[in-house]
């Protein structure tokens, strides 16, 4: 099979540059396009040079349409509205769309699901193997430990992250809710301030920390009477997310159109 041609959107950002480097290191994949927002100062620059791997002949552009016509897939860690626009293009081109974007609303989710009728979309709040394994363990623990064990999800990221809780925290919270057989939206506590009263039995709490250059730290605590179980993951290099995204793209290349998760990619899905 020929190399998979991949577009990196948001190519000038930290994650975009990492994706360009990881694709260059991956057998069976190559960068065929690099996209940035209109007006970005990096437009016209060679994305390989910007990523620190030397010129690769791929100039950063703000016009994605001609790139989608010749690509096999797109790697996307951008913003919710941009991701929906790229999903529409991926559906028109019937190619793979790997979505690592977080902060998507229910409306965004609906539009991705519609695009997945024609595109192979792999979406996850976190692309790393370790985090997706953690989600499986959280689901199992929540199923094994009843509501006498309170569940708290704690996450920390760098000061520049704009959404909270993180997509990974929500992924882990959803796994816990699934294990308990409850609706996360009805049992989620995102903020605590002032006189809140006692903790409601069965709720899943979220705590968000921001600061420094932390790539990502997540813990899920099951706090019972006299004992606490903690499951945790700490990322020290965002390349783990890029490697997962490229792995997802290669996996999805020969799949039928649909909406997939990293659990599907890694064979961890319980379906």
Tab-separated table of C-alpha atoms in Angstrom:
chain	number	residue	atom	x	y	z
A	1	UNK	CA	0.000	0.000	0.000
A	2	UNK	CA	1.237	3.487	-0.812
A	3	UNK	CA	2.120	5.992	1.870
A	4	UNK	CA	-0.824	7.716	3.505
A	5	UNK	CA	-0.874	11.400	2.624
A	6	UNK	CA	-1.845	13.487	5.641
A	7	UNK	CA	-2.817	17.133	6.079
A	8	UNK	CA	-1.840	18.816	9.338
A	9	UNK	CA	-4.231	21.630	10.261
A	10	UNK	CA	-3.125	24.172	12.828
A	11	UNK	CA	0.334	23.351	11.521
A	12	UNK	CA	2.100	26.340	13.093
A	13	UNK	CA	0.966	25.605	16.656
A	14	UNK	CA	2.813	23.490	19.189
A	15	UNK	CA	0.703	20.434	18.470
A	16	UNK	CA	0.787	21.046	14.724
A	17	UNK	CA	4.587	21.200	14.669
A	18	UNK	CA	4.729	18.019	16.726
A	19	UNK	CA	2.393	16.290	14.277
A	20	UNK	CA	4.599	17.284	11.334
A	21	UNK	CA	7.629	15.804	13.095
A	22	UNK	CA	5.877	12.576	14.070
A	23	UNK	CA	4.428	11.999	10.594
A	24	UNK	CA	7.946	12.412	9.173
A	25	UNK	CA	9.161	9.726	11.602
A	26	UNK	CA	6.349	7.266	10.810
A	27	UNK	CA	6.675	4.564	8.159
A	28	UNK	CA	3.747	4.587	5.775
A	29	UNK	CA	2.788	8.232	6.268
A	30	UNK	CA	3.848	11.588	4.868
A	31	UNK	CA	2.708	15.202	5.107
A	32	UNK	CA	1.011	16.423	1.917
A	33	UNK	CA	-0.482	19.644	3.260
A	34	UNK	CA	-0.247	22.133	6.117
A	35	UNK	CA	-3.015	24.585	6.997
A	36	UNK	CA	-3.250	27.640	9.252
A	37	UNK	CA	-5.894	30.282	9.876
A	38	UNK	CA	-6.115	33.262	7.498
A	39	UNK	CA	-3.702	35.994	8.514
A	40	UNK	CA	-1.373	33.700	10.457
A	41	UNK	CA	2.209	35.007	10.297
A	42	UNK	CA	3.504	31.542	9.337
A	43	UNK	CA	1.602	31.412	6.027
A	44	UNK	CA	3.989	30.576	3.193
A	45	UNK	CA	6.605	29.081	5.511
A	46	UNK	CA	7.839	25.532	4.997
A	47	UNK	CA	6.115	23.406	7.661
A	48	UNK	CA	9.088	21.064	7.961
A	49	UNK	CA	11.468	23.928	8.653
A	50	UNK	CA	9.017	25.369	11.197
A	51	UNK	CA	8.801	21.974	12.906
A	52	UNK	CA	12.590	21.761	13.132
A	53	UNK	CA	13.117	18.850	10.735
A	54	UNK	CA	14.306	20.811	7.706
A	55	UNK	CA	12.488	21.812	4.535
A	56	UNK	CA	9.951	19.260	3.289
A	57	UNK	CA	8.575	21.343	0.430
A	58	UNK	CA	5.145	21.787	2.038
A	59	UNK	CA	4.243	25.447	2.440
A	60	UNK	CA	1.661	26.448	5.039
A	61	UNK	CA	-1.538	27.722	3.431
A	62	UNK	CA	-4.899	29.089	4.524
A	63	UNK	CA	-6.733	27.383	1.621
A	64	UNK	CA	-7.438	23.755	2.604
A	65	UNK	CA	-9.810	22.826	-0.247
A	66	UNK	CA	-7.237	21.792	-2.887
A	67	UNK	CA	-5.305	19.819	-0.258
A	68	UNK	CA	-8.306	17.694	0.717
A	69	UNK	CA	-8.730	16.645	-2.904
A	70	UNK	CA	-5.342	14.887	-2.911
A	71	UNK	CA	-4.988	13.707	0.703
A	72	UNK	CA	-5.913	10.466	2.446
A	73	UNK	CA	-6.508	12.033	5.841
A	74	UNK	CA	-6.324	15.080	8.077
A	75	UNK	CA	-4.927	15.471	11.597
A	76	UNK	CA	-6.853	18.064	13.560
A	77	UNK	CA	-6.136	19.545	17.010
A	78	UNK	CA	-7.625	22.978	16.343
A	79	UNK	CA	-10.837	24.606	17.633
A	80	UNK	CA	-14.447	23.351	17.672
A	81	UNK	CA	-15.726	25.537	14.831
A	82	UNK	CA	-12.663	24.855	12.691
A	83	UNK	CA	-12.971	21.124	13.333
A	84	UNK	CA	-16.578	21.102	12.112
A	85	UNK	CA	-15.520	22.937	8.943
A	86	UNK	CA	-12.704	20.435	8.342
A	87	UNK	CA	-15.121	17.543	8.981
A	88	UNK	CA	-17.354	18.863	6.203
A	89	UNK	CA	-14.393	18.929	3.816
A	90	UNK	CA	-13.321	15.439	4.898
A	91	UNK	CA	-16.833	14.155	4.251
A	92	UNK	CA	-16.866	15.689	0.792
A	93	UNK	CA	-13.496	14.102	0.028
A	94	UNK	CA	-14.443	10.846	1.823
A	95	UNK	CA	-11.158	10.714	3.707
A	96	UNK	CA	-9.993	10.068	7.277
A	97	UNK	CA	-10.409	12.839	9.841
A	98	UNK	CA	-8.614	12.403	13.180
A	99	UNK	CA	-10.034	14.816	15.764
A	100	UNK	CA	-8.100	15.618	18.921
A	101	UNK	CA	-9.887	18.944	19.390
A	102	UNK	CA	-11.501	19.465	22.805
A	103	UNK	CA	-14.254	21.768	24.020
A	104	UNK	CA	-16.811	20.620	21.449
A	105	UNK	CA	-20.488	21.259	22.225
A	106	UNK	CA	-23.460	18.974	21.598
A	107	UNK	CA	-24.114	20.934	18.400
A	108	UNK	CA	-20.543	20.310	17.235
A	109	UNK	CA	-20.958	16.613	18.087
A	110	UNK	CA	-24.075	16.405	15.939
A	111	UNK	CA	-22.267	17.946	12.974
A	112	UNK	CA	-19.357	15.512	13.349
A	113	UNK	CA	-21.805	12.609	13.447
A	114	UNK	CA	-23.388	13.889	10.229
A	115	UNK	CA	-19.979	14.160	8.538
A	116	UNK	CA	-19.161	10.618	9.665
A	117	UNK	CA	-21.758	9.294	7.239
A	118	UNK	CA	-19.168	9.908	4.518
A	119	UNK	CA	-15.829	10.314	6.331
A	120	UNK	CA	-13.899	7.999	8.630
A	121	UNK	CA	-13.750	10.141	11.772
A	122	UNK	CA	-11.690	9.096	14.780
A	123	UNK	CA	-12.408	11.370	17.704
A	124	UNK	CA	-11.006	11.276	21.230
A	125	UNK	CA	-10.479	13.703	24.083
A	126	UNK	CA	-7.023	12.128	24.321
A	127	UNK	CA	-5.054	10.203	21.711
A	128	UNK	CA	-2.557	8.469	24.004
A	129	UNK	CA	-2.499	4.710	24.589
A	130	UNK	CA	-2.031	5.191	28.327
A	131	UNK	CA	-5.044	7.446	28.782
A	132	UNK	CA	-7.341	5.179	26.809
A	133	UNK	CA	-6.177	2.215	28.861
A	134	UNK	CA	-6.809	4.337	31.971
A	135	UNK	CA	-10.383	4.968	30.812
A	136	UNK	CA	-10.979	1.212	30.612
A	137	UNK	CA	-9.611	0.767	34.143
A	138	UNK	CA	-11.752	3.644	35.438
A	139	UNK	CA	-14.862	2.076	33.915
A	140	UNK	CA	-14.041	-1.257	35.549
A	141	UNK	CA	-13.326	0.326	38.933
A	142	UNK	CA	-16.543	2.341	38.852
A	143	UNK	CA	-18.467	-0.833	38.079
A	144	UNK	CA	-16.781	-2.744	40.905
A	145	UNK	CA	-17.001	-0.023	43.574
A	146	UNK	CA	-20.519	1.121	44.436
A	147	UNK	CA	-21.662	4.642	45.285
A	148	UNK	CA	-20.167	4.351	48.780
A	149	UNK	CA	-16.996	5.335	46.888
A	150	UNK	CA	-17.123	8.971	45.765
A	151	UNK	CA	-15.524	9.679	42.366
A	152	UNK	CA	-13.388	12.766	41.771
A	153	UNK	CA	-11.524	13.602	38.544
A	154	UNK	CA	-8.544	15.943	38.975
A	155	UNK	CA	-6.645	17.421	36.029
A	156	UNK	CA	-3.823	19.907	35.467
A	157	UNK	CA	-2.591	21.515	32.245
A	158	UNK	CA	-0.377	24.361	31.084
A	159	UNK	CA	-1.464	27.962	31.514
A	160	UNK	CA	-2.409	28.349	27.831
A	161	UNK	CA	-5.179	25.725	27.750
A	162	UNK	CA	-8.499	27.424	27.063
A	163	UNK	CA	-11.137	24.781	27.923
A	164	UNK	CA	-11.995	23.217	31.269
A	165	UNK	CA	-12.436	20.525	32.338
A	166	UNK	CA	-10.072	19.026	29.813
A	167	UNK	CA	-11.342	16.681	27.131
A	168	UNK	CA	-9.419	13.905	28.850
A	169	UNK	CA	-11.067	14.640	32.203
A	170	UNK	CA	-14.466	14.437	30.524
A	171	UNK	CA	-13.423	11.207	28.800
A	172	UNK	CA	-12.523	9.723	32.187
A	173	UNK	CA	-15.678	11.072	33.803
A	174	UNK	CA	-17.753	9.495	31.038
A	175	UNK	CA	-15.976	6.174	31.608
A	176	UNK	CA	-16.773	6.355	35.319
A	177	UNK	CA	-20.409	7.213	34.625
A	178	UNK	CA	-20.678	4.333	32.177
A	179	UNK	CA	-19.258	1.976	34.780
A	180	UNK	CA	-21.848	3.176	37.288
A	181	UNK	CA	-24.665	3.104	34.741
A	182	UNK	CA	-25.531	6.784	35.230
A	183	UNK	CA	-25.831	9.891	33.054
A	184	UNK	CA	-22.732	12.049	33.502
A	185	UNK	CA	-24.630	15.240	32.675
A	186	UNK	CA	-27.023	14.613	35.567
A	187	UNK	CA	-24.316	13.645	38.058
A	188	UNK	CA	-21.451	15.979	37.128
A	189	UNK	CA	-20.172	18.624	39.557
A	190	UNK	CA	-17.874	21.106	37.776
A	191	UNK	CA	-17.615	23.903	40.370
A	192	UNK	CA	-17.650	24.242	44.129
A	193	UNK	CA	-17.684	27.632	45.807
A	194	UNK	CA	-19.108	28.955	49.036
A	195	UNK	CA	-21.455	26.940	51.237
A	196	UNK	CA	-22.150	23.986	48.961
A	197	UNK	CA	-23.624	21.581	51.476
A	198	UNK	CA	-22.683	17.940	51.769
A	199	UNK	CA	-21.553	16.012	48.725
A	200	UNK	CA	-24.448	14.295	46.952
A	201	UNK	CA	-24.161	10.529	46.771
A	202	UNK	CA	-23.325	9.268	43.292
A	203	UNK	CA	-21.993	12.540	41.875
A	204	UNK	CA	-18.768	12.676	39.848
A	205	UNK	CA	-16.715	15.736	40.719
A	206	UNK	CA	-14.191	17.577	38.559
A	207	UNK	CA	-11.294	19.747	39.736
A	208	UNK	CA	-9.266	21.825	37.277
A	209	UNK	CA	-5.744	23.187	37.780
A	210	UNK	CA	-3.833	25.397	35.334
A	211	UNK	CA	-0.237	26.569	35.395
A	212	UNK	CA	3.248	26.483	33.940
A	213	UNK	CA	4.043	24.170	31.069
A	214	UNK	CA	2.333	20.999	32.311
A	215	UNK	CA	1.484	18.808	29.301
A	216	UNK	CA	-1.277	16.926	31.095
A	217	UNK	CA	-1.884	15.196	34.421
A	218	UNK	CA	-5.079	13.304	35.264
A	219	UNK	CA	-6.162	11.391	38.343
A	220	UNK	CA	-9.408	9.611	39.146
A	221	UNK	CA	-9.995	9.053	42.843
A	222	UNK	CA	-12.456	6.589	44.344
A	223	UNK	CA	-12.799	7.781	47.932
A	224	UNK	CA	-14.512	5.428	50.365
A	225	UNK	CA	-14.707	5.223	54.136
A	226	UNK	CA	-11.150	4.673	55.331
A	227	UNK	CA	-9.606	4.037	51.912
A	228	UNK	CA	-8.974	5.757	48.585
A	229	UNK	CA	-8.140	4.185	45.238
A	230	UNK	CA	-6.327	6.434	42.755
A	231	UNK	CA	-5.793	5.802	39.046
A	232	UNK	CA	-3.530	8.298	37.293
A	233	UNK	CA	-1.744	9.235	34.072
A	234	UNK	CA	0.945	11.869	33.564
A	235	UNK	CA	2.045	13.041	30.139
A	236	UNK	CA	5.494	14.577	29.823
A	237	UNK	CA	5.708	14.900	26.035
A	238	UNK	CA	2.871	15.916	23.681
A	239	UNK	CA	4.418	13.616	21.059
A	240	UNK	CA	2.417	10.779	22.653
A	241	UNK	CA	-0.768	12.455	21.381
A	242	UNK	CA	0.708	12.966	17.917
A	243	UNK	CA	1.822	9.340	17.695
A	244	UNK	CA	-1.645	8.220	18.709
A	245	UNK	CA	-3.247	10.481	16.102
A	246	UNK	CA	-1.058	9.131	13.300
A	247	UNK	CA	-1.736	5.574	14.459
A	248	UNK	CA	-5.460	6.362	14.347
A	249	UNK	CA	-5.212	7.736	10.810
A	250	UNK	CA	-3.397	4.655	9.531
A	251	UNK	CA	-5.927	2.394	11.267
A	252	UNK	CA	-8.936	4.243	9.837
A	253	UNK	CA	-7.705	4.353	6.253
A	254	UNK	CA	-9.445	1.132	5.206
A	255	UNK	CA	-12.486	1.412	7.472
A	256	UNK	CA	-16.022	2.189	6.457
A	257	UNK	CA	-17.293	5.744	7.054
A	258	UNK	CA	-18.297	6.214	10.662
A	259	UNK	CA	-17.464	7.782	13.999
A	260	UNK	CA	-14.738	5.904	15.862
A	261	UNK	CA	-12.839	6.330	19.135
A	262	UNK	CA	-9.277	5.602	20.204
A	263	UNK	CA	-10.664	2.647	22.114
A	264	UNK	CA	-11.650	1.214	18.715
A	265	UNK	CA	-8.201	1.939	17.287
A	266	UNK	CA	-6.445	0.244	20.203
A	267	UNK	CA	-8.822	-2.708	20.461
A	268	UNK	CA	-10.004	-1.598	23.906
A	269	UNK	CA	-13.657	-1.044	23.010
A	270	UNK	CA	-16.094	-3.161	24.996
A	271	UNK	CA	-18.658	-3.093	22.194
